[in-house]
XYZ file of N, CA and C in Angstrom:
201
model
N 77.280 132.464 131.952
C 77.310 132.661 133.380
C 76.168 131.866 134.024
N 76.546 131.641 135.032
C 75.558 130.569 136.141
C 74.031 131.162 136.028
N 72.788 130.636 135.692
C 71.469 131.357 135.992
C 71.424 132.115 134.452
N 72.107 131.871 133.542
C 71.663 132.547 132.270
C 70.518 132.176 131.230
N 69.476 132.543 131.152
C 68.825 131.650 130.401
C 68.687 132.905 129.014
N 67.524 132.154 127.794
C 67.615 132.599 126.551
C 66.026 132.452 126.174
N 65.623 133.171 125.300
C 64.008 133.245 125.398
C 64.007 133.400 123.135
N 63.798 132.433 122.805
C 63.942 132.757 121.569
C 63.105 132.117 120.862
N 62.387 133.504 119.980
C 61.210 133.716 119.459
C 61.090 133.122 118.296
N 60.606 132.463 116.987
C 60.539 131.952 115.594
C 59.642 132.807 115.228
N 60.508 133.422 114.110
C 59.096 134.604 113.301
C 59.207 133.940 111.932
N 59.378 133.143 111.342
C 59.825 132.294 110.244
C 60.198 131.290 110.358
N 60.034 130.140 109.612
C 60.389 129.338 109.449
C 60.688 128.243 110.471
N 61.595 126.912 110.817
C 61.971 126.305 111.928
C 62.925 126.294 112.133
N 63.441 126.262 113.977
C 64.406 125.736 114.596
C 64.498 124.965 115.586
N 65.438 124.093 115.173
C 65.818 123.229 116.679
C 66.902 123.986 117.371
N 66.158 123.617 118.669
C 66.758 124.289 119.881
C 67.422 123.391 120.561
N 68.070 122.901 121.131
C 69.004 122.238 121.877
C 69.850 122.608 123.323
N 69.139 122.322 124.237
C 70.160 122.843 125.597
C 70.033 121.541 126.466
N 71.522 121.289 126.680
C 71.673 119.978 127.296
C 71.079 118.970 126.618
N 70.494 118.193 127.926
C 69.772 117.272 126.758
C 68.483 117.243 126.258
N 67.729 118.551 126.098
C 66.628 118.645 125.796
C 66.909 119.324 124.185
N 65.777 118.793 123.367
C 65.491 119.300 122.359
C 64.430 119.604 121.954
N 64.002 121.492 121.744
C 63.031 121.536 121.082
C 62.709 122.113 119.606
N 61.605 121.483 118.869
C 61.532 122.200 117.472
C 60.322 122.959 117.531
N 60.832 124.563 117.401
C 59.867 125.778 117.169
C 59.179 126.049 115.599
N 58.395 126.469 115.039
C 57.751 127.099 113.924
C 57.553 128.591 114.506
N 57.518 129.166 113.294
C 56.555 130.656 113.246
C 55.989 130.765 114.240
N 56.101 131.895 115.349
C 54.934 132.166 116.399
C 55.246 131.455 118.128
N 55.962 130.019 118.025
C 56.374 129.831 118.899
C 57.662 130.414 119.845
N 58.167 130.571 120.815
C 58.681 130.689 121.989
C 59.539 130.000 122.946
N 60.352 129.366 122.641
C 61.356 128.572 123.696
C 62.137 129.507 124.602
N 61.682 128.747 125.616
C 63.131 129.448 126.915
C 63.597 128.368 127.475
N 65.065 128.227 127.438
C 65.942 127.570 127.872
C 67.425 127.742 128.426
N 67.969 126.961 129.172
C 69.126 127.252 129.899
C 70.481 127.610 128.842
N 71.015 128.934 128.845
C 72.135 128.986 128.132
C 73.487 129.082 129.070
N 73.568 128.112 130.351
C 74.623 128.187 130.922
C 75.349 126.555 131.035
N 74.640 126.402 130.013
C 74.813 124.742 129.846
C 75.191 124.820 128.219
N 75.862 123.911 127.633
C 75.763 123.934 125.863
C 74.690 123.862 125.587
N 74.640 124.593 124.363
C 73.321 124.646 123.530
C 73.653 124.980 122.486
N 72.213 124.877 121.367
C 72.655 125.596 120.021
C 71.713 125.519 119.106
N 71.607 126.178 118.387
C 70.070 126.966 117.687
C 70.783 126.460 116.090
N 69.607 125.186 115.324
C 69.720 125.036 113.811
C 68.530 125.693 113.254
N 68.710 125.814 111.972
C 67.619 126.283 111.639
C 67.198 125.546 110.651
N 66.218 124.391 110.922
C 66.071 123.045 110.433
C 64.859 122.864 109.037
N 64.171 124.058 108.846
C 63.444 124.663 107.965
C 63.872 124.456 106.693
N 63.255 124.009 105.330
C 63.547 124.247 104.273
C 64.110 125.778 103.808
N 63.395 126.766 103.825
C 63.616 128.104 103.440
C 64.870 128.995 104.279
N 65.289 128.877 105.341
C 65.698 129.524 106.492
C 65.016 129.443 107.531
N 65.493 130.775 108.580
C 64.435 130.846 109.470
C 64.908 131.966 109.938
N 64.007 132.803 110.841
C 64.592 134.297 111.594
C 63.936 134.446 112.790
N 64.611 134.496 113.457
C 63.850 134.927 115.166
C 64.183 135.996 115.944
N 63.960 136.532 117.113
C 64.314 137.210 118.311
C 64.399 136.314 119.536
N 66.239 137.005 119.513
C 66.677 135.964 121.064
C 67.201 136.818 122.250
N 66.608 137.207 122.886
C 66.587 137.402 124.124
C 67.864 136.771 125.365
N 68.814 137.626 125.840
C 69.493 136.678 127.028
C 69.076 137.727 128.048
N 69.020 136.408 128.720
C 68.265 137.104 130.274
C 69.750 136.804 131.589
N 70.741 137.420 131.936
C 71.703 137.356 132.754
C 71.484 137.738 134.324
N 71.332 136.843 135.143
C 71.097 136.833 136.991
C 72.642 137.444 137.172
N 73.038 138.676 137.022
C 74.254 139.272 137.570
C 74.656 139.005 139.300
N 73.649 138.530 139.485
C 73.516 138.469 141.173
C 74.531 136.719 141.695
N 74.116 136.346 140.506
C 74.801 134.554 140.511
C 76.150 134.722 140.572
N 77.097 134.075 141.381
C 78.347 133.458 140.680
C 79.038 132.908 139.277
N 79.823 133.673 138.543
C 79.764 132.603 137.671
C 80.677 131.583 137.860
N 80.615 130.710 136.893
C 81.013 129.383 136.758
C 82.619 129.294 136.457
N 82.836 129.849 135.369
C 84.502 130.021 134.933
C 85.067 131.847 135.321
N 85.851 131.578 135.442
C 86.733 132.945 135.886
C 87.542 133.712 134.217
């Protein structure tokens, strides 16, 4: 939905984050927030795995986009 974003935590290991055309790579301890009303998508680019907490944050107040 329009105004959705995502707040996702790395407690292990790495991931690339990807929304639109930005890409970021998290470790252990870091924090990305980014737009999830656009494509995106979470690898987990780490030798071992990886495990996080992801957060969606939804503006119910927005329009959405598709019906």
């Amino acid at each position: 939905s329009a105004g959705t974003n995502e707040h996702l935590h790395c407690t292990e290991g790495e991931i690339t984050v990807t929304s639109g055309d930005s890409t970021t790579v998290l470790h252990a301890g870091e924090t990305a927030r980014y737009a999830a009303d656009v494509p995106h998508r979470l690898t987990s680019t780490g030798a071992g795995g990886a495990k996080a907490f992801l957060v969606v944050a939804f503006d119910g107040s927005r329009p959405s986009r598709t019906k």
